[in-house]
XYZ file of N, CA and C in Angstrom:
210
model
N 91.515 192.542 6.295
C 92.214 191.283 6.095
C 93.289 191.500 5.045
N 94.491 191.110 5.345
C 95.606 191.284 4.427
C 95.569 190.205 3.354
N 96.024 190.568 2.183
C 96.080 189.610 1.082
C 97.193 188.597 1.354
N 96.908 187.357 1.020
C 97.913 186.318 1.239
C 98.984 186.404 0.156
N 100.202 186.243 0.560
C 101.285 186.218 -0.415
C 101.389 184.818 -1.000
N 102.115 184.712 -2.093
C 102.258 183.389 -2.708
C 103.044 182.447 -1.795
N 103.933 183.002 -0.960
C 104.681 182.168 -0.015
C 103.741 181.568 1.023
N 102.767 182.366 1.494
C 101.790 181.853 2.462
C 100.952 180.741 1.839
N 100.530 180.960 0.593
C 99.723 179.948 -0.089
C 100.532 178.669 -0.299
N 101.808 178.835 -0.662
C 102.668 177.671 -0.866
C 102.874 176.892 0.417
N 103.039 177.617 1.534
C 103.229 176.958 2.829
C 101.975 176.185 3.223
N 100.808 176.741 2.929
C 99.555 176.040 3.250
C 99.407 174.785 2.400
N 99.808 174.880 1.119
C 99.713 173.708 0.250
C 100.650 172.601 0.725
N 101.857 172.987 1.101
C 102.824 171.994 1.581
C 102.344 171.378 2.889
N 101.836 172.213 3.792
C 101.308 171.704 5.059
C 100.145 170.759 4.835
N 99.267 171.107 3.895
C 98.139 170.238 3.564
C 98.590 168.920 2.965
N 99.637 168.996 2.160
C 100.178 167.774 1.560
C 100.667 166.813 2.637
N 101.464 167.327 3.570
C 102.012 166.453 4.610
C 100.924 165.955 5.559
N 99.896 166.752 5.767
C 98.769 166.305 6.583
C 98.068 165.134 5.889
N 97.919 165.232 4.577
C 97.315 164.142 3.806
C 98.172 162.890 3.812
N 99.482 163.075 3.704
C 100.403 161.933 3.742
C 100.281 161.209 5.077
N 100.254 161.980 6.160
C 100.141 161.383 7.494
C 98.834 160.601 7.631
N 97.739 161.171 7.111
C 96.446 160.491 7.194
C 96.463 159.184 6.394
N 97.086 159.204 5.218
C 97.142 157.995 4.397
C 98.025 156.923 5.027
N 99.127 157.333 5.653
C 100.012 156.351 6.284
C 99.348 155.668 7.477
N 98.398 156.341 8.095
C 97.670 155.707 9.198
C 96.750 154.601 8.686
N 96.361 154.675 7.408
C 95.467 153.679 6.818
C 96.212 152.429 6.345
N 97.517 152.519 6.246
C 98.320 151.421 5.705
C 98.304 150.232 6.656
N 98.178 149.051 6.071
C 98.248 147.815 6.849
C 99.700 147.336 6.810
N 100.438 147.612 7.878
C 101.856 147.276 7.925
C 102.031 145.804 8.264
N 103.031 145.128 7.669
C 103.261 143.711 7.976
C 103.850 143.540 9.373
N 103.540 142.385 9.966
C 104.167 142.094 11.259
C 105.581 141.560 11.006
N 106.314 141.265 12.066
C 107.723 140.873 11.927
C 107.873 139.580 11.133
N 106.999 138.609 11.380
C 107.083 137.323 10.685
C 106.866 137.509 9.180
N 105.868 138.304 8.812
C 105.603 138.566 7.402
C 106.770 139.313 6.758
N 107.305 140.280 7.482
C 108.413 141.073 6.956
C 109.634 140.204 6.683
N 109.944 139.302 7.602
C 111.075 138.386 7.407
C 110.800 137.474 6.217
N 109.576 136.988 6.102
C 109.202 136.112 4.996
C 109.332 136.839 3.656
N 108.791 138.042 3.560
C 108.854 138.817 2.319
C 110.302 139.146 1.957
N 111.093 139.500 2.956
C 112.497 139.831 2.711
C 113.255 138.612 2.200
N 112.983 137.455 2.784
C 113.629 136.216 2.343
C 113.262 135.905 0.897
N 112.004 136.051 0.564
C 111.556 135.787 -0.809
C 112.266 136.716 -1.791
N 112.377 137.984 -1.453
C 113.036 138.950 -2.337
C 114.515 138.612 -2.502
N 115.200 138.312 -1.406
C 116.629 138.005 -1.487
C 116.898 136.728 -2.277
N 116.089 135.695 -2.059
C 116.259 134.444 -2.803
C 115.962 134.670 -4.286
N 114.917 135.428 -4.590
C 114.585 135.731 -5.987
C 115.716 136.486 -6.666
N 116.284 137.457 -5.978
C 117.415 138.218 -6.538
C 118.619 137.317 -6.779
N 118.895 136.425 -5.847
C 120.024 135.507 -6.002
C 119.802 134.571 -7.189
N 118.591 134.061 -7.343
C 118.293 133.175 -8.469
C 118.397 133.909 -9.803
N 117.919 135.130 -9.853
C 118.019 135.916 -11.087
C 119.475 136.223 -11.416
N 120.270 136.535 -10.401
C 121.697 136.799 -10.626
C 122.381 135.545 -11.161
N 122.039 134.393 -10.607
C 122.599 133.125 -11.080
C 122.199 132.868 -12.530
N 120.947 133.123 -12.868
C 120.473 132.933 -14.234
C 121.218 133.848 -15.204
N 121.376 135.101 -14.851
C 122.096 136.043 -15.717
C 123.547 135.610 -15.870
N 124.163 135.171 -14.784
C 125.554 134.705 -14.847
C 125.680 133.498 -15.772
N 124.744 132.550 -15.647
C 124.779 131.362 -16.506
C 124.613 131.734 -17.975
N 123.669 132.617 -18.271
C 123.459 133.042 -19.654
C 124.679 133.781 -20.193
N 125.269 134.632 -19.384
C 126.451 135.383 -19.793
C 127.628 134.449 -20.048
N 127.834 133.505 -19.153
C 128.938 132.555 -19.310
C 128.736 131.689 -20.552
N 127.520 131.240 -20.775
C 127.215 130.427 -21.954
C 127.451 131.223 -23.231
N 126.961 132.448 -23.276
C 127.157 133.285 -24.458
C 128.641 133.553 -24.687
N 129.370 133.798 -23.633
C 130.809 134.043 -23.748
C 131.525 132.818 -24.318
N 131.200 131.645 -23.809
C 131.847 130.418 -24.282
C 131.490 130.133 -25.743
N 130.232 130.379 -26.113
C 129.824 130.163 -27.504
C 130.549 131.118 -28.442
N 130.645 132.367 -28.068
C 131.352 133.336 -28.903
C 132.835 133.000 -29.002
N 133.408 132.555 -27.916
C 134.816 132.160 -27.909
C 135.035 130.966 -28.844
N 134.077 130.026 -28.823
C 134.161 128.847 -29.681
C 134.010 129.229 -31.153
N 133.061 130.101 -31.446
C 132.792 130.500 -32.831
C 133.918 131.362 -33.390
N 134.352 132.334 -32.618
C 135.349 133.286 -33.111
C 136.781 132.811 -32.913
N 136.945 131.791 -32.152
C 138.264 131.199 -31.960
C 139.049 131.961 -30.987
């Protein structure tokens, strides 16, 4: 039996890794289309609200500094 090279061992480790990834992805409970649309809508609305909040705070701070510093 020939001794395994480090390249052979590395290839086996990588192959084992991807085999494990595939097995874990089969266990995942994927959302259906309705859930996916709902989750996406929630994320987009949340991002828009946060952007609006940051804009309001920035505008307020800018106006206050302009008022104070003239």
